[in-house]
Amino acid sequence: MSKFEKVLALPPERIPQHIAIILDGNGRWAKENHLARSQGHLAGANNVETITYACMDMGVKYLTVYAFSTENWSRSEDEVSYLMFLLKRYLIKNKQDAIRRRTRIRVIGNVADLKPDLQALIRDVEDSTADLTDFNLTFAINYGGRDELVRAVRGILEEGPEPSDITAEVLRSHLDTHDLPDPDLLIRTGGELRISNFLLWQLAYSEFYFLDKYWPDFTEDDLEQAVLDYAGRERRFGGRK
Ligand code: FPP
């Protein structure tokens, strides 16, 4: 059987257009393997590449990963700086590859509060890939759903609207994700059953898939299983047929 044959045999509308992933369990994976936490994050970062290519091969168009939350600053200074190092390394290492694969890279989150060198790198990678449309890879960095909503509301108020001007569409268009479709499928690894302040607005009608496996152990086969599970669900978006 060729790779992802079961997914590729699905009617195209049954394949999630946008998958969002909460990458959890790097630390526990490292501990169980008698490695430093940093090794867990490194394995996790490498797995983002594997899973990105698998998404492309399955016909998924958007992948959004939760790489660093607004709450992650409370980790030790060493861990925070290693995660920032991995993000920089990822962007530097993958820029040319993204261009070759016609992938647009975006970063969502409070980028203005990141270190200037990381901000400059993000701008460079975003600008260099802005016109590419085959695939969309988005990193949530210094991202929190509540923080995103607060920043969106501030942005709207700066435009001096009347109360009646405020609509769901106006709010949506001020979110960091204004040019992304909502996720069809949210996957969370690591066994926890919560969304941890990720994409609070955007996940309103997404399908959720939780699995009890650490992120570095999440394989292409696990992704295929999640997509097949999604394909079997009936989405009603609050309505009834
Ligand atoms: C959760 O594991 C993961 C994170 C806090 C960050 C995710 C970051 C990466 C995968 C590396 C950098 C990312 C990219 C995309 C280059 P955890 O430490 O909370 O695990 P634990 O719950 O087992 O301790």
PDB file of C-alpha atoms and ligand atoms in Angstrom, residues 22-31 37-38 40-49 65-69 72 75 79 82-91 94 137-141 188-190 192 194 214-216, ligand 1:
ATOM      1  CA  ILE A  22      -0.839  21.403  20.450  1.00  0.00           C
ATOM      2  CA  LEU A  23       2.622  19.855  20.667  1.00  0.00           C
ATOM      3  CA  ASP A  24       2.652  18.489  24.207  1.00  0.00           C
ATOM      4  CA  GLY A  25       4.825  15.970  26.019  1.00  0.00           C
ATOM      5  CA  ASN A  26       8.391  16.855  25.008  1.00  0.00           C
ATOM      6  CA  GLY A  27       9.503  17.063  28.645  1.00  0.00           C
ATOM      7  CA  ARG A  28       7.906  13.768  29.673  1.00  0.00           C
ATOM      8  CA  TRP A  29       9.291  12.065  26.571  1.00  0.00           C
ATOM      9  CA  ALA A  30      12.793  13.235  27.526  1.00  0.00           C
ATOM     10  CA  LYS A  31      12.365  12.045  31.104  1.00  0.00           C
ATOM     11  CA  ARG A  37      14.332  18.326  28.655  1.00  0.00           C
ATOM     12  CA  SER A  38      16.158  20.201  25.886  1.00  0.00           C
ATOM     13  CA  GLY A  40      12.830  16.467  24.185  1.00  0.00           C
ATOM     14  CA  HIS A  41      12.270  19.885  22.639  1.00  0.00           C
ATOM     15  CA  LEU A  42      14.868  19.167  19.952  1.00  0.00           C
ATOM     16  CA  ALA A  43      13.141  15.890  19.071  1.00  0.00           C
ATOM     17  CA  GLY A  44       9.840  17.801  19.103  1.00  0.00           C
ATOM     18  CA  ALA A  45      11.130  20.469  16.733  1.00  0.00           C
ATOM     19  CA  ASN A  46      12.449  17.803  14.344  1.00  0.00           C
ATOM     20  CA  ASN A  47       9.077  16.084  14.416  1.00  0.00           C
ATOM     21  CA  VAL A  48       7.376  19.289  13.255  1.00  0.00           C
ATOM     22  CA  GLU A  49       9.277  18.866   9.963  1.00  0.00           C
ATOM     23  CA  VAL A  65       1.477  24.564  15.584  1.00  0.00           C
ATOM     24  CA  TYR A  66       1.538  25.893  19.141  1.00  0.00           C
ATOM     25  CA  ALA A  67       5.257  26.418  19.603  1.00  0.00           C
ATOM     26  CA  PHE A  68       5.437  28.861  22.545  1.00  0.00           C
ATOM     27  CA  SER A  69       2.540  30.165  24.623  1.00  0.00           C
ATOM     28  CA  ASN A  72       5.630  29.476  28.654  1.00  0.00           C
ATOM     29  CA  ARG A  75       9.604  28.167  32.585  1.00  0.00           C
ATOM     30  CA  GLU A  79      14.417  26.326  28.888  1.00  0.00           C
ATOM     31  CA  TYR A  82      16.573  26.974  24.341  1.00  0.00           C
ATOM     32  CA  LEU A  83      13.033  27.065  22.920  1.00  0.00           C
ATOM     33  CA  MET A  84      13.769  30.471  21.354  1.00  0.00           C
ATOM     34  CA  PHE A  85      17.002  29.053  19.929  1.00  0.00           C
ATOM     35  CA  LEU A  86      15.072  26.129  18.403  1.00  0.00           C
ATOM     36  CA  LEU A  87      12.547  28.470  16.811  1.00  0.00           C
ATOM     37  CA  LYS A  88      15.308  30.576  15.269  1.00  0.00           C
ATOM     38  CA  ARG A  89      17.123  27.468  14.099  1.00  0.00           C
ATOM     39  CA  TYR A  90      13.921  26.164  12.558  1.00  0.00           C
ATOM     40  CA  LEU A  91      13.226  29.361  10.628  1.00  0.00           C
ATOM     41  CA  ASN A  94      13.670  25.802   6.734  1.00  0.00           C
ATOM     42  CA  LEU A 137       2.710  26.662   7.913  1.00  0.00           C
ATOM     43  CA  THR A 138       1.938  28.859  10.915  1.00  0.00           C
ATOM     44  CA  PHE A 139       3.837  29.003  14.194  1.00  0.00           C
ATOM     45  CA  ALA A 140       2.117  30.335  17.288  1.00  0.00           C
ATOM     46  CA  ILE A 141       4.925  32.046  19.218  1.00  0.00           C
ATOM     47  CA  ARG A 188      -3.352  17.518  21.047  1.00  0.00           C
ATOM     48  CA  THR A 189      -0.646  15.038  21.984  1.00  0.00           C
ATOM     49  CA  GLY A 190       0.561  14.268  25.496  1.00  0.00           C
ATOM     50  CA  GLU A 192      -4.071  16.236  28.507  1.00  0.00           C
ATOM     51  CA  ARG A 194      -7.699  20.813  27.327  1.00  0.00           C
ATOM     52  CA  TYR A 214       4.144  12.376  23.582  1.00  0.00           C
ATOM     53  CA  TRP A 215       4.763  14.771  20.691  1.00  0.00           C
ATOM     54  CA  PRO A 216       8.214  13.369  19.716  1.00  0.00           C
TER      55      PRO A 216
HETATM   56  C1  FPP B   1       5.283  21.079  25.299  1.00  0.00           C
HETATM   57  O1  FPP B   1       6.115  20.138  25.888  1.00  0.00           O
HETATM   58  C2  FPP B   1       5.932  21.802  24.246  1.00  0.00           C
HETATM   59  C3  FPP B   1       6.290  23.109  24.297  1.00  0.00           C
HETATM   60  C4  FPP B   1       6.103  23.974  25.468  1.00  0.00           C
HETATM   61  C5  FPP B   1       6.889  23.777  23.199  1.00  0.00           C
HETATM   62  C6  FPP B   1       6.818  23.102  21.852  1.00  0.00           C
HETATM   63  C7  FPP B   1       8.082  23.378  21.226  1.00  0.00           C
HETATM   64  C8  FPP B   1       8.750  22.586  20.359  1.00  0.00           C
HETATM   65  C9  FPP B   1       8.217  21.352  19.803  1.00  0.00           C
HETATM   66  C10 FPP B   1      10.129  22.952  19.967  1.00  0.00           C
HETATM   67  C11 FPP B   1      10.247  24.222  19.182  1.00  0.00           C
HETATM   68  C12 FPP B   1       9.249  24.280  18.133  1.00  0.00           C
HETATM   69  C13 FPP B   1       9.456  24.441  16.838  1.00  0.00           C
HETATM   70  C14 FPP B   1       8.268  24.430  15.999  1.00  0.00           C
HETATM   71  C15 FPP B   1      10.752  24.633  16.201  1.00  0.00           C
HETATM   72  P1  FPP B   1       6.284  20.208  27.441  1.00  0.00           P
HETATM   73  O2  FPP B   1       7.651  20.714  27.730  1.00  0.00           O
HETATM   74  O3  FPP B   1       5.173  20.978  28.062  1.00  0.00           O
HETATM   75  O4  FPP B   1       6.175  18.706  27.809  1.00  0.00           O
HETATM   76  P2  FPP B   1       5.733  18.112  29.219  1.00  0.00           P
HETATM   77  O5  FPP B   1       4.291  18.499  29.423  1.00  0.00           O
HETATM   78  O6  FPP B   1       5.904  16.648  29.026  1.00  0.00           O
HETATM   79  O7  FPP B   1       6.666  18.685  30.241  1.00  0.00           O
END
